[in-house]
PDB file of C-alpha atoms in Angstrom:
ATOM      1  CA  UNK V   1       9.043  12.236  -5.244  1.00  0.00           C
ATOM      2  CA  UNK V   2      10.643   9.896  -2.599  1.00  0.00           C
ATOM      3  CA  UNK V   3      12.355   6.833  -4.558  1.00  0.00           C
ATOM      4  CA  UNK V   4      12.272   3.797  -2.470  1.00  0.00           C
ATOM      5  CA  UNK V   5      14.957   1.194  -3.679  1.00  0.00           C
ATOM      6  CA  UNK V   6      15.074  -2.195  -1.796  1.00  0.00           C
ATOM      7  CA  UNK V   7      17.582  -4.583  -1.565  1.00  0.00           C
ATOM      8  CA  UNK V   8      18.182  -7.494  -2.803  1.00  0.00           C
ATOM      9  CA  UNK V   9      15.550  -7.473  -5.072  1.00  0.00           C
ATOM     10  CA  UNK V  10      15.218 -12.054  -4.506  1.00  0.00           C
ATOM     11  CA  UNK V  11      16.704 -13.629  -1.713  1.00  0.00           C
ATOM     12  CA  UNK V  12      16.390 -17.311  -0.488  1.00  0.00           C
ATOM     13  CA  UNK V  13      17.148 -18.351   2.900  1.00  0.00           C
ATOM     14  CA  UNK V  14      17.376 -21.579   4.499  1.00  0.00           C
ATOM     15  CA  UNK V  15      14.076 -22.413   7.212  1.00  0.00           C
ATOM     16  CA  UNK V  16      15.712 -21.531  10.238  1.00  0.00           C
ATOM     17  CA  UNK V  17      17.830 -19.023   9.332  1.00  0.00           C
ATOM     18  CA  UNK V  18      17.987 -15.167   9.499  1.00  0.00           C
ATOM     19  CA  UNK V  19      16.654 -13.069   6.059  1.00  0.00           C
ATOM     20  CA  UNK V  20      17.239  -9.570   6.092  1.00  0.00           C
ATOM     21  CA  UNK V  21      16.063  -7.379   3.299  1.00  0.00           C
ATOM     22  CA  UNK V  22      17.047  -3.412   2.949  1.00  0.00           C
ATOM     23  CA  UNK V  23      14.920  -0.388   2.186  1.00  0.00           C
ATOM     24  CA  UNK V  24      17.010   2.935   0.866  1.00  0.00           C
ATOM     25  CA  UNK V  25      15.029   6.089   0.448  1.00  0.00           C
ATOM     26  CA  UNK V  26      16.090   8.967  -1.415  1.00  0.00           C
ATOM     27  CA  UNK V  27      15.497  11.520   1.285  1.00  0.00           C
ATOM     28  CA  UNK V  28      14.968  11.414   4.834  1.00  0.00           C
ATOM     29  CA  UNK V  29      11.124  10.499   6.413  1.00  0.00           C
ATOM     30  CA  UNK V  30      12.176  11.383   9.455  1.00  0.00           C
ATOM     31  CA  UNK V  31       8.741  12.727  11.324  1.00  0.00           C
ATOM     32  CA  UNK V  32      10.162  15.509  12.851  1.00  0.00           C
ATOM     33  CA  UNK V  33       7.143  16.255  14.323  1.00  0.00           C
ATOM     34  CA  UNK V  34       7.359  12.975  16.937  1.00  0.00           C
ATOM     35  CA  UNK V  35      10.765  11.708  16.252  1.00  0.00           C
ATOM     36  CA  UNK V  36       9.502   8.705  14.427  1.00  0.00           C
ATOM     37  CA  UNK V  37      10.212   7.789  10.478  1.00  0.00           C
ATOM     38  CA  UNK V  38       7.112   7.466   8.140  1.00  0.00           C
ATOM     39  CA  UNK V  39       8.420   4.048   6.834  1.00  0.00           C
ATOM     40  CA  UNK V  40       6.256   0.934   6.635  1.00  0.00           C
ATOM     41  CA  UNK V  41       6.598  -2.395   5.699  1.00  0.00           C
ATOM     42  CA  UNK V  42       4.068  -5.014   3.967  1.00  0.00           C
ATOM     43  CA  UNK V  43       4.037  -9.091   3.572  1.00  0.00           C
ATOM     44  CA  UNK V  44       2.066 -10.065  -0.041  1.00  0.00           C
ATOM     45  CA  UNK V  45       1.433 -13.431  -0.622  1.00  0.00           C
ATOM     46  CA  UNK V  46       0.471 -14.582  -4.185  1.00  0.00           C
ATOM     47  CA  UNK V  47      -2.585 -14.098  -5.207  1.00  0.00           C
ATOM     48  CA  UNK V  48      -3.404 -11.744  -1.377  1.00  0.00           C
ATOM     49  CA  UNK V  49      -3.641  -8.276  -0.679  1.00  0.00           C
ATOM     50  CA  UNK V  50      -0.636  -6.999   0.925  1.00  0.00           C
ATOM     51  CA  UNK V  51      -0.556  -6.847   4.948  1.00  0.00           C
ATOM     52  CA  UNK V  52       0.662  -4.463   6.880  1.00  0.00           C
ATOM     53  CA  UNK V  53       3.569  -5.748   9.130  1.00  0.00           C
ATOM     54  CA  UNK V  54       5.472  -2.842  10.338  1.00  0.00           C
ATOM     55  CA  UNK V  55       4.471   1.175  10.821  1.00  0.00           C
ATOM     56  CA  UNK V  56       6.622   3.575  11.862  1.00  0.00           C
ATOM     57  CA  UNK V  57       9.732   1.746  10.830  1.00  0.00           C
ATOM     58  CA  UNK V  58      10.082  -0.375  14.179  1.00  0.00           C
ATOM     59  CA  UNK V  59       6.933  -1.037  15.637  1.00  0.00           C
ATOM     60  CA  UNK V  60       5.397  -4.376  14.931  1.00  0.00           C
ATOM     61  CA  UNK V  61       1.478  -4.281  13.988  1.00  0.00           C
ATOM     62  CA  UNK V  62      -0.633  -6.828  15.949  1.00  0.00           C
ATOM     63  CA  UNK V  63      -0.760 -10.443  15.520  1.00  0.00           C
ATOM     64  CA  UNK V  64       1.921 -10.091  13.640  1.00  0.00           C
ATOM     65  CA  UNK V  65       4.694 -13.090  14.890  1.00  0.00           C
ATOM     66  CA  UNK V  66       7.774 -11.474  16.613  1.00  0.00           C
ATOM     67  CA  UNK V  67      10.276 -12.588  14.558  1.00  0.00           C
ATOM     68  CA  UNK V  68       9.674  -9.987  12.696  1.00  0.00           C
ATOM     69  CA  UNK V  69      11.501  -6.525  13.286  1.00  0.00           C
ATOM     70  CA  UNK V  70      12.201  -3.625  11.573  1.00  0.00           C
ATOM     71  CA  UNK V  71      15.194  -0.940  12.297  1.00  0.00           C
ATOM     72  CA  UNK V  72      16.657   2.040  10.619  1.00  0.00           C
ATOM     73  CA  UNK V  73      16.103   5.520  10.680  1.00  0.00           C
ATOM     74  CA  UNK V  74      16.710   8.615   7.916  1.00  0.00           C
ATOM     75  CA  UNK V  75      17.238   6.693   4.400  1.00  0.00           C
ATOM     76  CA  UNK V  76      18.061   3.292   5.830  1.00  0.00           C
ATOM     77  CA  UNK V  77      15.883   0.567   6.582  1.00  0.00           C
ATOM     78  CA  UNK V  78      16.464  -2.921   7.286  1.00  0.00           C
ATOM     79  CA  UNK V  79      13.115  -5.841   7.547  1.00  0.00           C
ATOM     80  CA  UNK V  80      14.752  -8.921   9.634  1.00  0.00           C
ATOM     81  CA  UNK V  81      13.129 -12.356   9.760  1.00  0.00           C
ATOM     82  CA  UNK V  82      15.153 -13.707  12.691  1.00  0.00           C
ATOM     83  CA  UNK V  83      14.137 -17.730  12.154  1.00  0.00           C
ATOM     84  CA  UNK V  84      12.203 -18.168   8.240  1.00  0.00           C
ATOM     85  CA  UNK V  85       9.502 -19.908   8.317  1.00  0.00           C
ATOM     86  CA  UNK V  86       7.676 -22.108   5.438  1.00  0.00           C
ATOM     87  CA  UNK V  87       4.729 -19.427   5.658  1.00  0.00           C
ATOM     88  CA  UNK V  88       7.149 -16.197   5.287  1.00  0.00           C
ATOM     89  CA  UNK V  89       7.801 -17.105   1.423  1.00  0.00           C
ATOM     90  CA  UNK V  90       6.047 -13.854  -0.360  1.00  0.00           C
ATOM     91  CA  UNK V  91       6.928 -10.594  -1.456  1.00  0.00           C
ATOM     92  CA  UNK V  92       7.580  -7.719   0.902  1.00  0.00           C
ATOM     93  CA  UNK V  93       7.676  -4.038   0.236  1.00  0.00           C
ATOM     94  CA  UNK V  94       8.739  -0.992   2.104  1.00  0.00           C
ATOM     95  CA  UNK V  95       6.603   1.944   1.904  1.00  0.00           C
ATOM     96  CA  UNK V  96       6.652   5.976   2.976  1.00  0.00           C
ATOM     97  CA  UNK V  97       4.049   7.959   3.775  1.00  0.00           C
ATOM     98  CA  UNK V  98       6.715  10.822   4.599  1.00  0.00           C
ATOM     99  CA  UNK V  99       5.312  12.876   1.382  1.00  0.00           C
ATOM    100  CA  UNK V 100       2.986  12.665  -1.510  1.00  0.00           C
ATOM    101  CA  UNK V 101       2.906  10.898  -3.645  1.00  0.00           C
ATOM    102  CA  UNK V 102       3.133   7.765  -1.078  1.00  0.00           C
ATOM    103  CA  UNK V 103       5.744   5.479  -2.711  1.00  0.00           C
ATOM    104  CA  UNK V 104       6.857   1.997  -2.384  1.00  0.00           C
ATOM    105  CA  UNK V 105      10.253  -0.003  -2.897  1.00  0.00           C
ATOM    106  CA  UNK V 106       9.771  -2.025  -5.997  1.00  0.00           C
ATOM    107  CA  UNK V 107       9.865  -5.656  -3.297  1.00  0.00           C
ATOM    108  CA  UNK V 108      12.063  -7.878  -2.892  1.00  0.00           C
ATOM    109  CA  UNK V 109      11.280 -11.603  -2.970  1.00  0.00           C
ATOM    110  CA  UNK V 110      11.915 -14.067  -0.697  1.00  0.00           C
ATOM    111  CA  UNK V 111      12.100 -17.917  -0.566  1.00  0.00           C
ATOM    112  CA  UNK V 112      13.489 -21.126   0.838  1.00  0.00           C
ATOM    113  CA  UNK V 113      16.602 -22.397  -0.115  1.00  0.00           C
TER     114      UNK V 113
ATOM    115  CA  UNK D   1     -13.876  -7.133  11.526  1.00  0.00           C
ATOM    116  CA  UNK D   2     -12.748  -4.279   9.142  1.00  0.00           C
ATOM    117  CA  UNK D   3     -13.849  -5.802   5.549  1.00  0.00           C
ATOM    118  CA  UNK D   4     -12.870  -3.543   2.430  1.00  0.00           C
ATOM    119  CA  UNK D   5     -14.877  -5.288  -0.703  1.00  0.00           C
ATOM    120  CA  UNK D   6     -14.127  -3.834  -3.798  1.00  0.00           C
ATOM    121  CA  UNK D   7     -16.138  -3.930  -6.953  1.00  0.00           C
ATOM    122  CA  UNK D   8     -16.812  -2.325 -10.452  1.00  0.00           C
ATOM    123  CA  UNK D   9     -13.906  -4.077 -12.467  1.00  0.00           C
ATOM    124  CA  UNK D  10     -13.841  -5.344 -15.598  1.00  0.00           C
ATOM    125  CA  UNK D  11     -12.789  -5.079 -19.333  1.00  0.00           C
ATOM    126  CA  UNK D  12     -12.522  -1.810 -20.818  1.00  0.00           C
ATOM    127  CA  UNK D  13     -11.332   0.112 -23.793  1.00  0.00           C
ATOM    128  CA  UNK D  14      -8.695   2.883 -24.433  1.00  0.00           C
ATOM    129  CA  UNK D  15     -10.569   5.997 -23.730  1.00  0.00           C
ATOM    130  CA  UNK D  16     -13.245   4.790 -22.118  1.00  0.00           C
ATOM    131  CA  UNK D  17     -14.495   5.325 -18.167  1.00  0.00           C
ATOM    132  CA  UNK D  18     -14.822   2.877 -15.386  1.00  0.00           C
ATOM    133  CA  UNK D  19     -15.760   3.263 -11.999  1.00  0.00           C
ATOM    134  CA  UNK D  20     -14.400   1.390  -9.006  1.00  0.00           C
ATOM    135  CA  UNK D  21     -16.500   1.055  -5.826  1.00  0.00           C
ATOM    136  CA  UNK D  22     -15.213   0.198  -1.906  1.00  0.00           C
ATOM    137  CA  UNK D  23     -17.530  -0.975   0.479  1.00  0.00           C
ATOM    138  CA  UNK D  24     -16.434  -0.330   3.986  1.00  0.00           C
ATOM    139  CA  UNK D  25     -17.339  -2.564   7.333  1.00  0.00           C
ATOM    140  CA  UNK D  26     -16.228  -3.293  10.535  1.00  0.00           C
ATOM    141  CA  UNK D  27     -14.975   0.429  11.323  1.00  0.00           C
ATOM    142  CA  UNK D  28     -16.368   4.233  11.672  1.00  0.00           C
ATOM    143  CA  UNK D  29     -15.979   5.156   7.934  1.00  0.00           C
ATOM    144  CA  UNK D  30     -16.130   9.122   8.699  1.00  0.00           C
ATOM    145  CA  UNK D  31     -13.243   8.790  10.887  1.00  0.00           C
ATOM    146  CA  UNK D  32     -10.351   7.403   8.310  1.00  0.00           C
ATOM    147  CA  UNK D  33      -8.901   8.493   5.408  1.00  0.00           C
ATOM    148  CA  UNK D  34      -8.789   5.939   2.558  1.00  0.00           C
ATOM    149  CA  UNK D  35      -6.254   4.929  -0.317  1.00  0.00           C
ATOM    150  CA  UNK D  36      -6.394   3.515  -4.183  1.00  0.00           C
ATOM    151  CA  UNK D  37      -3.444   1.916  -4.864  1.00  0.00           C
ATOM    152  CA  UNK D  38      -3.363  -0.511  -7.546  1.00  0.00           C
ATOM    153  CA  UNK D  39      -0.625  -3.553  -9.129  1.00  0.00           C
ATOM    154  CA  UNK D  40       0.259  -4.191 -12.202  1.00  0.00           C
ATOM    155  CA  UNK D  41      -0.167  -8.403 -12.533  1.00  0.00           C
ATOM    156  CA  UNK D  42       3.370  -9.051 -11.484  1.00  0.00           C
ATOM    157  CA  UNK D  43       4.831  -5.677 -10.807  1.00  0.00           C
ATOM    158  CA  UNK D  44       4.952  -3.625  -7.488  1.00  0.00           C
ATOM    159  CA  UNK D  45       2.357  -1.668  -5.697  1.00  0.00           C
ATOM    160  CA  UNK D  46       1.989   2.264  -6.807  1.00  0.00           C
ATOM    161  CA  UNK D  47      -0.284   4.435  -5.077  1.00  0.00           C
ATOM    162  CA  UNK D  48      -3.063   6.433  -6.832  1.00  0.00           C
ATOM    163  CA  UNK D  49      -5.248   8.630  -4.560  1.00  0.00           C
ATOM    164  CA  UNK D  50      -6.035   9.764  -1.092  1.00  0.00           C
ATOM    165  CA  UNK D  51      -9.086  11.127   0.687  1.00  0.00           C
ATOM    166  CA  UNK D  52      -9.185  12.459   4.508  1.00  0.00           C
ATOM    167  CA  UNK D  53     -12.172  11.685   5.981  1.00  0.00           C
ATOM    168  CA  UNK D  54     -14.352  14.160   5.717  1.00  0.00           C
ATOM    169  CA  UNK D  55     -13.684  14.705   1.926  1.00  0.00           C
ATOM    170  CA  UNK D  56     -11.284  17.910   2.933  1.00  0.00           C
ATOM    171  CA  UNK D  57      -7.964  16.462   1.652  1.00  0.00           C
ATOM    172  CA  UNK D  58      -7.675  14.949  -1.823  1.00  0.00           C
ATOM    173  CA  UNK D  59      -4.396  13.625  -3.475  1.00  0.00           C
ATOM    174  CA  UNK D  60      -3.633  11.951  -6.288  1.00  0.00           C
ATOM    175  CA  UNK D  61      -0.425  10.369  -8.334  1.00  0.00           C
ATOM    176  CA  UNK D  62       0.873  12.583 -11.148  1.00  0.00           C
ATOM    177  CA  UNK D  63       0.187   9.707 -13.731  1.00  0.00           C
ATOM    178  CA  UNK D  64      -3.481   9.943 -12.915  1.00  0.00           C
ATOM    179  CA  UNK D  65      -4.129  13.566 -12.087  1.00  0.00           C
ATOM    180  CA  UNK D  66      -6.956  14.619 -14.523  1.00  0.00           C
ATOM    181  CA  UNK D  67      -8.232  11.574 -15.404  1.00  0.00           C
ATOM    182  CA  UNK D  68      -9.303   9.825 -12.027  1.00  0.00           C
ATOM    183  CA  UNK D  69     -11.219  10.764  -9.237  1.00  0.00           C
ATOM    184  CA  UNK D  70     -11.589   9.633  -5.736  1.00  0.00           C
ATOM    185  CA  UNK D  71     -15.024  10.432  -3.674  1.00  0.00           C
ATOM    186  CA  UNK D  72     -16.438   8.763  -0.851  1.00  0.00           C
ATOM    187  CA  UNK D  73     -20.339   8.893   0.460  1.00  0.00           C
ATOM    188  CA  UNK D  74     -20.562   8.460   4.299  1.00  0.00           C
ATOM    189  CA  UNK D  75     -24.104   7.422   3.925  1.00  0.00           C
ATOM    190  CA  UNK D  76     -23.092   4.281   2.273  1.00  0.00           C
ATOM    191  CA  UNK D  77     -19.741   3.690   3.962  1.00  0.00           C
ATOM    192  CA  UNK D  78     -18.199   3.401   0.457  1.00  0.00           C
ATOM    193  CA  UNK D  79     -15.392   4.748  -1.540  1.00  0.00           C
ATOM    194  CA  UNK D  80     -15.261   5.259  -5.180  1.00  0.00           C
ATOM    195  CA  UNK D  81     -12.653   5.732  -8.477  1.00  0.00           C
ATOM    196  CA  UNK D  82     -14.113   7.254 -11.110  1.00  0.00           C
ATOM    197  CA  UNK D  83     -11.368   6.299 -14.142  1.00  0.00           C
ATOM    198  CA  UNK D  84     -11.394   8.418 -17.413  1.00  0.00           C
ATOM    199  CA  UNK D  85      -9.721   8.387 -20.276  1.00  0.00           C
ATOM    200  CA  UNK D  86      -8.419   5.035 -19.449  1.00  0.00           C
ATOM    201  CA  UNK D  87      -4.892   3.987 -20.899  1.00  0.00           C
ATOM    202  CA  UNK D  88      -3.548   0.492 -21.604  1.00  0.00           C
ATOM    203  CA  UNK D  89      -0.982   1.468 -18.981  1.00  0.00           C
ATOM    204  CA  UNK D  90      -3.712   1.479 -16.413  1.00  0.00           C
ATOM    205  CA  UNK D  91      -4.149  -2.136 -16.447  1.00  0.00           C
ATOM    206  CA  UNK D  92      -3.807  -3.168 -13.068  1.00  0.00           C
ATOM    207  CA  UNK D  93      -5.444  -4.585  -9.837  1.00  0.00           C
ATOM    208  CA  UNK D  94      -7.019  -1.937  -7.804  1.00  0.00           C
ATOM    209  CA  UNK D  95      -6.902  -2.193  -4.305  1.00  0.00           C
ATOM    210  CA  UNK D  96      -8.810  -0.013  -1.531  1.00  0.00           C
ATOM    211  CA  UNK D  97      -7.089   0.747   1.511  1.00  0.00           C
ATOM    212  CA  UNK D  98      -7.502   2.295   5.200  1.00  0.00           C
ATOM    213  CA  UNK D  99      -5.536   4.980   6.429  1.00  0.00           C
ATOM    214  CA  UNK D 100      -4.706   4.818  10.274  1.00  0.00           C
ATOM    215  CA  UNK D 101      -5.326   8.280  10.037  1.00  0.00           C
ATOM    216  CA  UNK D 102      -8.161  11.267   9.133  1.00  0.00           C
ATOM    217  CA  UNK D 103      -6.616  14.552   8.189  1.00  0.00           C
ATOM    218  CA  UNK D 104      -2.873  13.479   7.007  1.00  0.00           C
ATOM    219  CA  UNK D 105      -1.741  10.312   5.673  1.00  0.00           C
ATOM    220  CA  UNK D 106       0.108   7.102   7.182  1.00  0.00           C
ATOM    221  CA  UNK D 107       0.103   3.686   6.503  1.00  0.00           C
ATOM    222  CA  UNK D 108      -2.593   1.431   5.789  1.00  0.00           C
ATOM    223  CA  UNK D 109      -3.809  -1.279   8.075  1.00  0.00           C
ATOM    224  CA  UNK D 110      -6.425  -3.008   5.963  1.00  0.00           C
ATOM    225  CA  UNK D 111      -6.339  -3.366   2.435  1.00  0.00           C
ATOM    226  CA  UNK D 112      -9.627  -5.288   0.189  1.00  0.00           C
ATOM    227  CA  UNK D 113      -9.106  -8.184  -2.454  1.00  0.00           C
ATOM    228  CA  UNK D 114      -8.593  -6.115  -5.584  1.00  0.00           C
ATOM    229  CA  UNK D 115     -10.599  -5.587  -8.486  1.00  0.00           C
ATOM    230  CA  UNK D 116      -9.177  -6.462 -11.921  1.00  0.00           C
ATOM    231  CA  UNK D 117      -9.273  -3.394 -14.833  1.00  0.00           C
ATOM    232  CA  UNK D 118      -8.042  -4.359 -18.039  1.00  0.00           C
ATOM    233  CA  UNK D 119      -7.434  -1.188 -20.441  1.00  0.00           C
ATOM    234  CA  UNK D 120      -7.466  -3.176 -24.201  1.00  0.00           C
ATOM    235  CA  UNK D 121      -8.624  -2.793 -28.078  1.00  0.00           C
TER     236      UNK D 121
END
């Protein structure tokens, strides 16, 4: 199985300022196949389903705001909030769909400070 | 609008069988594969089971291989979990989800509200 470990596992940033959280998997999900890496990334507010935010480890699903990127590629993944907002406070979770079974990092929580 | 409603949840004991239920709207069911993946209340997501589109393609986790089973009926744009042998360790919300793809799995671009299974004595 492909372990997904995120890091840190809480965070709180200041509105305004940059939150990045990290995704580390335990092999590469590297697509070979189009050069793109099966990692995704999901927002879940409390008591919501989780949305998708980010497929194929950069590219930003629609209506989703643009200060949200993702970057990385192999085992190293990196979710940036470039300005937190109020409404960003949830949990967020990296997933794979490189292999089966499908994993997910265990999230990482984010607030305000 | 894609709308994934799921239903079926509920109290159960150890043992026992439950079946979850996924109605599908707002999209051409036949052409998506579709996801269980369910959340312990407070925990992280884990992923259950997979099903291509046309039924071809089946997967499941290791800690419910033998014991679950994921179907889908075309007819009634619905998927389904058919839970045996239920543990207290399956205690979890169960959610539905979309695959962006048919034949091979991705990520999921719509997931439904959840439905609540309690495994208890």
């Amino acid at each position: 199985d492909i372990v997904m470990t995120q890091s840190p596992d809480s965070l709180a940033v200041s509105l305004g300022e940059r939150a990045t959280i990290n995704c580390k998997s335990s092999q590469s999900v590297l697509n070979s196949s189009n050069n793109k890496n099966n990692l995704g990334w999901y927002q879940q507010k409390p008591g919501q389903p989780p949305k998708l935010l980010i497929y194929w480890s950069s590219t930003r699903e629609s209506g989703v705001p643009d200060r949200f990127s993702g970057s990385g590629s192999g085992t190293d993944f990196t979710l940036t909030i470039s300005s937190l907002q109020a409404e960003d406070v949830a949990f967020y979770y990296c997933q794979q769909y490189h292999g089966i079974p499908i994993t997910f990092g265990q999230g990482t929580r984010l607030e305000i400070k | 609008e894609v709308q994934l409603v799921e239903s079926g949840g509920g109290l159960v004991q150890p043992g026992r069988s439950l079946r979850l239920s996924c109605a599908a709207s707002g999209f051409t069911f036949d052409d998506y594969g579709m996801h269980w993946v369910r959340q312990t209340p407070g925990k992280g997501l884990e992923w259950v089971s997979g099903i291509s589109g046309n039924s071809g393609r089946i997967v499941y986790a290791d800690s419910v291989k033998g014991r679950f089973t994921i179907s889908r009926d075309s007819s009634k744009n619905s998927l389904y979990l058919q839970m045996d042998s239920l543990r207290l360790e399956d205690t979890a919300f169960y959610y539905c989800a979309k695959d962006i793809g048919n034949n091979y799995w991705y990520y999921f671009d719509c997931w439904g509200q959840g439905a609540l299974v309690t495994v208890s004595s």
